[in-house]
Short mmCIF file of C-alpha atoms in Angstrom, two decimals:
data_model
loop_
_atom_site.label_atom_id
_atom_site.label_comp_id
_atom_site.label_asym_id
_atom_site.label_seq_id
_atom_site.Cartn_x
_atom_site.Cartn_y
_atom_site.Cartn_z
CA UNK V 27 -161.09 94.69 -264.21
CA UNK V 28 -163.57 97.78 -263.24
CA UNK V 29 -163.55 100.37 -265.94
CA UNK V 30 -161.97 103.45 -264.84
CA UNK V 31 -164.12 106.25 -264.84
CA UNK V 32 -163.05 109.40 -265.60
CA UNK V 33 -163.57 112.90 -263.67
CA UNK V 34 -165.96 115.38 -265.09
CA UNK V 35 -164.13 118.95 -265.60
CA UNK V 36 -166.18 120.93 -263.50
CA UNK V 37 -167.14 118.68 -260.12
CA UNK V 38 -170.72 118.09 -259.72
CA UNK V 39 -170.97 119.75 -256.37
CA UNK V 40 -173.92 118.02 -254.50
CA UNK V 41 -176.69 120.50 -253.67
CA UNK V 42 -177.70 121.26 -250.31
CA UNK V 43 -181.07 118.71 -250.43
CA UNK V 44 -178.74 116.11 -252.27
CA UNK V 45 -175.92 116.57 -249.09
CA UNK V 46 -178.55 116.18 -246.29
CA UNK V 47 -179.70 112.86 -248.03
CA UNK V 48 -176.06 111.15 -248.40
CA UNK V 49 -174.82 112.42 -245.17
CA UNK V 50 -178.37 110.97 -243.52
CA UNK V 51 -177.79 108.00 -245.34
CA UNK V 52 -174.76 107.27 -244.50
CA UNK V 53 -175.03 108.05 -240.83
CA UNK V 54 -178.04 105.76 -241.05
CA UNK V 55 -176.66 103.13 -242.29
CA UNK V 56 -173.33 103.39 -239.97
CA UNK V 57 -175.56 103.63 -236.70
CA UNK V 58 -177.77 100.75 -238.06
CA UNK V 59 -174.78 98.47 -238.72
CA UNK V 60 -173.35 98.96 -235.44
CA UNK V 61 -175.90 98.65 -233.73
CA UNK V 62 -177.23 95.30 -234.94
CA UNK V 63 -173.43 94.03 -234.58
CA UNK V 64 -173.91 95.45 -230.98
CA UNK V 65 -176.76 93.43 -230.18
CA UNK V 66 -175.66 90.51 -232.07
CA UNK V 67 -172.32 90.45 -229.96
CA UNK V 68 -175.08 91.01 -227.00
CA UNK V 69 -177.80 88.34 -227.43
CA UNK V 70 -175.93 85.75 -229.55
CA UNK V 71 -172.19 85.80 -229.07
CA UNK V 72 -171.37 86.44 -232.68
CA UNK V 73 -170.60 89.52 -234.90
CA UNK V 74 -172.95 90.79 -237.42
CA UNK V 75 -170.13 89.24 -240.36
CA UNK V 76 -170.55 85.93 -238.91
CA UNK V 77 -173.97 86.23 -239.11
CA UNK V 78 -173.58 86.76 -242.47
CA UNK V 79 -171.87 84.01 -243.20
CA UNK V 80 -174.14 81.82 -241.57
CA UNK V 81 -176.89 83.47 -243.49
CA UNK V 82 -175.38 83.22 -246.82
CA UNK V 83 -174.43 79.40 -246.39
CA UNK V 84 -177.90 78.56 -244.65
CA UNK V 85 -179.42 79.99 -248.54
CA UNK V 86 -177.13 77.48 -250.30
CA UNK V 87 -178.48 73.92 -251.76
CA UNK V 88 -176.86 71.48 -249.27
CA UNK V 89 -175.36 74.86 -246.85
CA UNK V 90 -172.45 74.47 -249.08
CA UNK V 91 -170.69 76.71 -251.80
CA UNK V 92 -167.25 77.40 -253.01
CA UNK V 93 -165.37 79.48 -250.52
CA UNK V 94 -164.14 81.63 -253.30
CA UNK V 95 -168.15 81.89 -254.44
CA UNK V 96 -168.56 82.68 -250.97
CA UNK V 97 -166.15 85.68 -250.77
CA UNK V 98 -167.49 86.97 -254.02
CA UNK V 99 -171.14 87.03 -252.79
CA UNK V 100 -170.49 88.76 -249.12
CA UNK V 101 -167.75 91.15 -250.76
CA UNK V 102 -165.49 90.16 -248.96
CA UNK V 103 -161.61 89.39 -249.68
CA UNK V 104 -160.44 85.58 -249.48
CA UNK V 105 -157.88 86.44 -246.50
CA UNK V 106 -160.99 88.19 -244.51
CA UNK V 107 -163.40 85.26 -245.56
CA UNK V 108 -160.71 82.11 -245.20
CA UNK V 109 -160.14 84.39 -241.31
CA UNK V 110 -163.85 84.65 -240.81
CA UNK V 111 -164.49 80.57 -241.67
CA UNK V 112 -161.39 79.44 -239.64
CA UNK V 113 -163.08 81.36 -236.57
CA UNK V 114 -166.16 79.77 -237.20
CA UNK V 115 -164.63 76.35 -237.54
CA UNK V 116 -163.10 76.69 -234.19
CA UNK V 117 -167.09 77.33 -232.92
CA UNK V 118 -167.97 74.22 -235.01
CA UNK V 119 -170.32 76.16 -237.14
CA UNK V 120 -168.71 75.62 -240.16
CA UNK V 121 -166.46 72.89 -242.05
CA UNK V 122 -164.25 73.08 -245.00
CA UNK V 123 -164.52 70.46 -247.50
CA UNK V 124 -161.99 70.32 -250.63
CA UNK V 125 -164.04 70.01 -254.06
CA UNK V 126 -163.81 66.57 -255.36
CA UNK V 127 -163.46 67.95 -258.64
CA UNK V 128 -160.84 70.32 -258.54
CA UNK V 129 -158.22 70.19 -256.23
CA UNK V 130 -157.91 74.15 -256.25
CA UNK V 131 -161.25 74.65 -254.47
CA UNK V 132 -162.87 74.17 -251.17
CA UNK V 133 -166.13 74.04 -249.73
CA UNK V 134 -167.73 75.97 -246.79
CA UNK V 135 -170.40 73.86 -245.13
CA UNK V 136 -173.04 75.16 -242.73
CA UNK V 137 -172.80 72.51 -239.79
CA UNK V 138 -175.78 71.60 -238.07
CA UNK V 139 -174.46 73.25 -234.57
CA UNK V 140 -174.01 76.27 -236.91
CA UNK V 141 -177.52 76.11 -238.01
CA UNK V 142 -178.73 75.54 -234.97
CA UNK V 143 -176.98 79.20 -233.78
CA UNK V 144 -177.98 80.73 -236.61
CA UNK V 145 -181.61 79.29 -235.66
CA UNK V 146 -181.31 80.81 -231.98
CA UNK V 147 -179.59 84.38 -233.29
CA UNK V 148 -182.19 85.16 -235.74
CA UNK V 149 -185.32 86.14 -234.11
CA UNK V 150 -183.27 88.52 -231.64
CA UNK V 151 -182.17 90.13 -234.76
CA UNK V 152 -184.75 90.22 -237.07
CA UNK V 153 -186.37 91.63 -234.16
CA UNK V 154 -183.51 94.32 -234.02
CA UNK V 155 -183.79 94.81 -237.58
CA UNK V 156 -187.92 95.10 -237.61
CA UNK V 157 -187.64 97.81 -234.19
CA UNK V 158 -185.10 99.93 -235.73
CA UNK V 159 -186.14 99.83 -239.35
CA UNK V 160 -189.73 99.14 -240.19
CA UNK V 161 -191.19 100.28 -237.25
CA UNK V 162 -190.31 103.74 -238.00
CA UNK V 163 -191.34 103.03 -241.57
CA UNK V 164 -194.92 103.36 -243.26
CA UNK V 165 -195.53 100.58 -246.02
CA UNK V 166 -195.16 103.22 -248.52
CA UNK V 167 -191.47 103.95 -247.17
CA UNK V 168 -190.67 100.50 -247.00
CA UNK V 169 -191.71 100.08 -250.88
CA UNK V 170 -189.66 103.65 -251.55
CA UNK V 171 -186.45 101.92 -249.02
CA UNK V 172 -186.68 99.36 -251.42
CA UNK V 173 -186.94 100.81 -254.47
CA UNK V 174 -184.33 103.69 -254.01
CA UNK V 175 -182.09 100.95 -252.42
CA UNK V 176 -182.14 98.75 -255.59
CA UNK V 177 -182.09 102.10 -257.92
CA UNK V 178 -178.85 102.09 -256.03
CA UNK V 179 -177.62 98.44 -256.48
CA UNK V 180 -178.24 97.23 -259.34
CA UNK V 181 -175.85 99.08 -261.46
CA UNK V 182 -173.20 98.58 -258.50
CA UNK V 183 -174.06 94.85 -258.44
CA UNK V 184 -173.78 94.72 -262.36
CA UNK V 185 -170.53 96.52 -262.82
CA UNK V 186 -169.21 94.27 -259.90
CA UNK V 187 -169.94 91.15 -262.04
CA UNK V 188 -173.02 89.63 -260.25
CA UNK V 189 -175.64 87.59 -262.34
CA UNK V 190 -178.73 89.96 -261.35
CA UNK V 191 -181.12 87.61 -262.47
CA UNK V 192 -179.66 84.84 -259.99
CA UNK V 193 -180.52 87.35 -257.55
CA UNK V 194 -183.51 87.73 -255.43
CA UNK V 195 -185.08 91.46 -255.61
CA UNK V 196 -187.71 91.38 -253.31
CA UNK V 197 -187.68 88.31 -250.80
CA UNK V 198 -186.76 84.49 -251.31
CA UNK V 199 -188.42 82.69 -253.41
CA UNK V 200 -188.60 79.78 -251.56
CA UNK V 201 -190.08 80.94 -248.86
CA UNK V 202 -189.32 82.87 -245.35
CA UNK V 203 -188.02 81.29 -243.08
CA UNK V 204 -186.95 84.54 -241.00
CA UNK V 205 -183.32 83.92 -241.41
CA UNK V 206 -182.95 86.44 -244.17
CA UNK V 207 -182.65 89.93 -242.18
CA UNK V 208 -178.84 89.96 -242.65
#
């Protein structure tokens, strides 16, 4: 369980330069979402969660990991994720699988017709992404998005209970295979 942190005696009012920067932020980042969902729901018939989804499992050895691994990693709760999967089992993107080992767990598996989507939604929206992000960005504002954005993270993501070094900072590893602009 989070620790509870307690509140200062004297609120740390934000000052005005501090209150234009969250409220830009987070108008930024509300317009941004909604409008990639938007287009999403436009060019590919499928919500920006789904995407996701599809994202996350495409990253997985085999397209497969826990469903309760899977919650964990896209924040989500189980009921939202077990909703999310059972909609995208009706599309035939995804399958459940029990674990073989332990009778309490089940498997989310990236189908190849959900690959195959996830293929064919991908360059509409890293196109999205690329137009209203880092077109409007020099490559020194990319490298400050990045860095304020993990400033921001990491202790979020630690607290949280993620493994930051199983994390990827920067891009994969692996290599880019354009299917990362979730």
């Amino acid at each position: 369980m989070p620790a509870r942190t307690t509140r200062p005696p004297t609120p740390r009012w934000l000052t005005d330069s501090e209150q234009r920067a969250w409220r830009a932020f987070v108008m930024a980042s509300q317009l941004l979402m909604e409008q990639l969902d938007r287009e999403l729901q436009r060019d590919a018939g499928m919500s920006h969660a789904y995407y996701g989804i599809l994202v996350a499992l495409s990253e997985q050895p085999a397209r497969t990991v826990r469903m309760t691994d899977l919650a964990r990693l896209l924040r989500y709760s189980k009921t939202r994720l077990s909703e999310a999967v059972a909609r995208l089992e009706a599309r035939g993107w995804v399958v459940r699988q029990p674990c073989p080992t332990d009778r309490r767990s089940t498997f989310a598996v990236l189908t190849d017709n959900g690959f195959a989507a996830l293929e064919s939604a991908a360059p509409g929206h890293v196109e999205g992404v690329r137009r209203h992000v880092f077109d409007r960005l020099t490559p020194e504002q990319v490298t400050q998005l990045r860095d304020v954005c993990e400033a921001i993270a990491a202790p979020l993501m630690e607290a949280a209970g993620f493994d930051l070094e199983a994390c990827p900072r920067h891009s994969r590893t692996h290599g880019n295979d354009g299917l990362t602009a979730t």
